[in-house]
Amino acid sequence: MSASVARVPTLSASRYLQQLAKHWSHKMAVTYSAEEGTIEFPNASRLEMRADSETLDLVLTVPEDGDAARMRTVVEEHLNRFAFREGALTFEWRQP
């Protein structure tokens, strides 16, 4: 498994976490609260999220044979849809 980590600065972290989790809960296994959430993708990838008052922390785990760059883009695009009022969010992915 390959992991990518990002800290996304936003004052709406909890709202975006819950919106993304609810959005994907119709198609995937999702658990979430106002502070944390986990999304299990059909391709065996996993997104873990934690929200505080200033940041949304993301840990994206992708199988070795998966497309990590594509999965990061999918997560970014979906979160940016929810953040349209705020403008594009900043994602600085790194390997842990």
mmCIF file of C-alpha atoms in Angstrom:
data_model
loop_
_atom_site.group_PDB
_atom_site.id
_atom_site.type_symbol
_atom_site.label_atom_id
_atom_site.label_comp_id
_atom_site.label_asym_id
_atom_site.label_seq_id
_atom_site.Cartn_x
_atom_site.Cartn_y
_atom_site.Cartn_z
ATOM 1 C CA MET A 1 0.000 0.000 0.000
ATOM 2 C CA SER A 2 1.113 3.516 -0.803
ATOM 3 C CA ALA A 3 0.089 6.392 1.473
ATOM 4 C CA SER A 4 -0.238 10.112 0.786
ATOM 5 C CA VAL A 5 -0.867 12.713 3.478
ATOM 6 C CA ALA A 6 -2.176 16.275 3.123
ATOM 7 C CA ARG A 7 -3.055 19.115 5.507
ATOM 8 C CA VAL A 8 -5.693 21.314 3.930
ATOM 9 C CA PRO A 9 -6.081 24.732 5.556
ATOM 10 C CA THR A 10 -9.761 25.678 5.863
ATOM 11 C CA LEU A 11 -12.076 27.023 8.520
ATOM 12 C CA SER A 12 -14.809 24.695 7.177
ATOM 13 C CA ALA A 13 -12.990 21.382 7.629
ATOM 14 C CA SER A 14 -15.791 19.646 9.515
ATOM 15 C CA ARG A 15 -18.422 20.745 7.020
ATOM 16 C CA TYR A 16 -16.384 19.510 4.030
ATOM 17 C CA LEU A 17 -15.557 16.213 5.769
ATOM 18 C CA GLN A 18 -19.246 15.555 6.414
ATOM 19 C CA GLN A 19 -20.345 16.628 2.931
ATOM 20 C CA LEU A 20 -17.785 14.384 1.244
ATOM 21 C CA ALA A 21 -18.607 11.432 3.482
ATOM 22 C CA LYS A 22 -22.344 11.823 2.943
ATOM 23 C CA HIS A 23 -21.851 12.224 -0.826
ATOM 24 C CA TRP A 24 -19.832 9.017 -1.124
ATOM 25 C CA SER A 25 -21.901 7.033 1.394
ATOM 26 C CA HIS A 26 -24.389 6.216 -1.376
ATOM 27 C CA LYS A 27 -21.739 4.238 -3.274
ATOM 28 C CA MET A 28 -19.087 3.187 -0.744
ATOM 29 C CA ALA A 29 -18.535 2.051 2.822
ATOM 30 C CA VAL A 30 -18.310 5.249 4.872
ATOM 31 C CA THR A 31 -18.149 6.060 8.577
ATOM 32 C CA TYR A 32 -17.975 9.615 9.857
ATOM 33 C CA SER A 33 -18.634 12.126 12.585
ATOM 34 C CA ALA A 34 -18.091 15.884 12.699
ATOM 35 C CA GLU A 35 -14.403 15.339 13.520
ATOM 36 C CA GLU A 36 -13.328 12.272 11.539
ATOM 37 C CA GLY A 37 -14.320 10.001 8.714
ATOM 38 C CA THR A 38 -13.207 7.000 6.693
ATOM 39 C CA ILE A 39 -14.126 6.135 3.121
ATOM 40 C CA GLU A 40 -13.412 2.685 1.666
ATOM 41 C CA PHE A 41 -13.232 2.817 -2.134
ATOM 42 C CA PRO A 42 -14.156 -0.169 -4.348
ATOM 43 C CA ASN A 43 -10.555 -0.314 -5.654
ATOM 44 C CA ALA A 44 -9.302 -1.045 -2.086
ATOM 45 C CA SER A 45 -8.118 2.535 -1.571
ATOM 46 C CA ARG A 46 -8.974 4.203 1.735
ATOM 47 C CA LEU A 47 -9.348 7.860 2.731
ATOM 48 C CA GLU A 48 -9.098 8.857 6.389
ATOM 49 C CA MET A 49 -10.055 12.415 7.339
ATOM 50 C CA ARG A 50 -9.727 14.437 10.529
ATOM 51 C CA ALA A 51 -11.102 17.939 10.970
ATOM 52 C CA ASP A 52 -10.218 20.629 13.456
ATOM 53 C CA SER A 53 -11.010 24.335 13.550
ATOM 54 C CA GLU A 54 -8.339 25.259 10.982
ATOM 55 C CA THR A 55 -7.400 22.192 8.920
ATOM 56 C CA LEU A 56 -8.668 19.062 7.259
ATOM 57 C CA ASP A 57 -6.059 16.297 7.540
ATOM 58 C CA LEU A 58 -6.183 13.580 4.887
ATOM 59 C CA VAL A 59 -4.497 10.181 4.708
ATOM 60 C CA LEU A 60 -5.068 8.417 1.396
ATOM 61 C CA THR A 61 -3.923 4.814 1.108
ATOM 62 C CA VAL A 62 -3.841 3.213 -2.341
ATOM 63 C CA PRO A 63 -2.873 -0.377 -3.283
ATOM 64 C CA GLU A 64 0.566 -0.722 -4.887
ATOM 65 C CA ASP A 65 -1.062 -1.501 -8.243
ATOM 66 C CA GLY A 66 -3.402 1.511 -7.926
ATOM 67 C CA ASP A 67 -3.123 4.989 -9.422
ATOM 68 C CA ALA A 68 -2.286 7.176 -6.415
ATOM 69 C CA ALA A 69 -2.101 10.379 -8.471
ATOM 70 C CA ARG A 70 -5.574 9.774 -9.892
ATOM 71 C CA MET A 71 -7.029 9.039 -6.443
ATOM 72 C CA ARG A 72 -5.499 12.256 -5.043
ATOM 73 C CA THR A 73 -7.080 14.180 -7.932
ATOM 74 C CA VAL A 74 -10.494 12.585 -7.307
ATOM 75 C CA VAL A 75 -10.368 13.583 -3.622
ATOM 76 C CA GLU A 76 -9.227 17.128 -4.457
ATOM 77 C CA GLU A 77 -11.889 17.651 -7.128
ATOM 78 C CA HIS A 78 -14.693 16.476 -4.863
ATOM 79 C CA LEU A 79 -13.592 18.576 -1.892
ATOM 80 C CA ASN A 80 -13.171 21.636 -4.108
ATOM 81 C CA ARG A 81 -16.768 21.237 -5.309
ATOM 82 C CA PHE A 82 -17.941 21.622 -1.726
ATOM 83 C CA ALA A 83 -15.570 24.559 -1.142
ATOM 84 C CA PHE A 84 -16.725 26.621 -4.130
ATOM 85 C CA ARG A 85 -17.660 29.583 -1.904
ATOM 86 C CA GLU A 86 -14.196 29.558 -0.330
ATOM 87 C CA GLY A 87 -12.287 29.058 -3.574
ATOM 88 C CA ALA A 88 -9.834 26.308 -4.447
ATOM 89 C CA LEU A 89 -8.375 24.543 -1.437
ATOM 90 C CA THR A 90 -4.625 23.986 -1.072
ATOM 91 C CA PHE A 91 -3.489 20.354 -1.127
ATOM 92 C CA GLU A 92 0.193 19.661 -0.491
ATOM 93 C CA TRP A 93 0.441 15.884 -0.667
ATOM 94 C CA ARG A 94 3.478 14.142 0.777
ATOM 95 C CA GLN A 95 4.537 10.625 1.624
ATOM 96 C CA PRO A 96 4.474 9.950 5.406
#
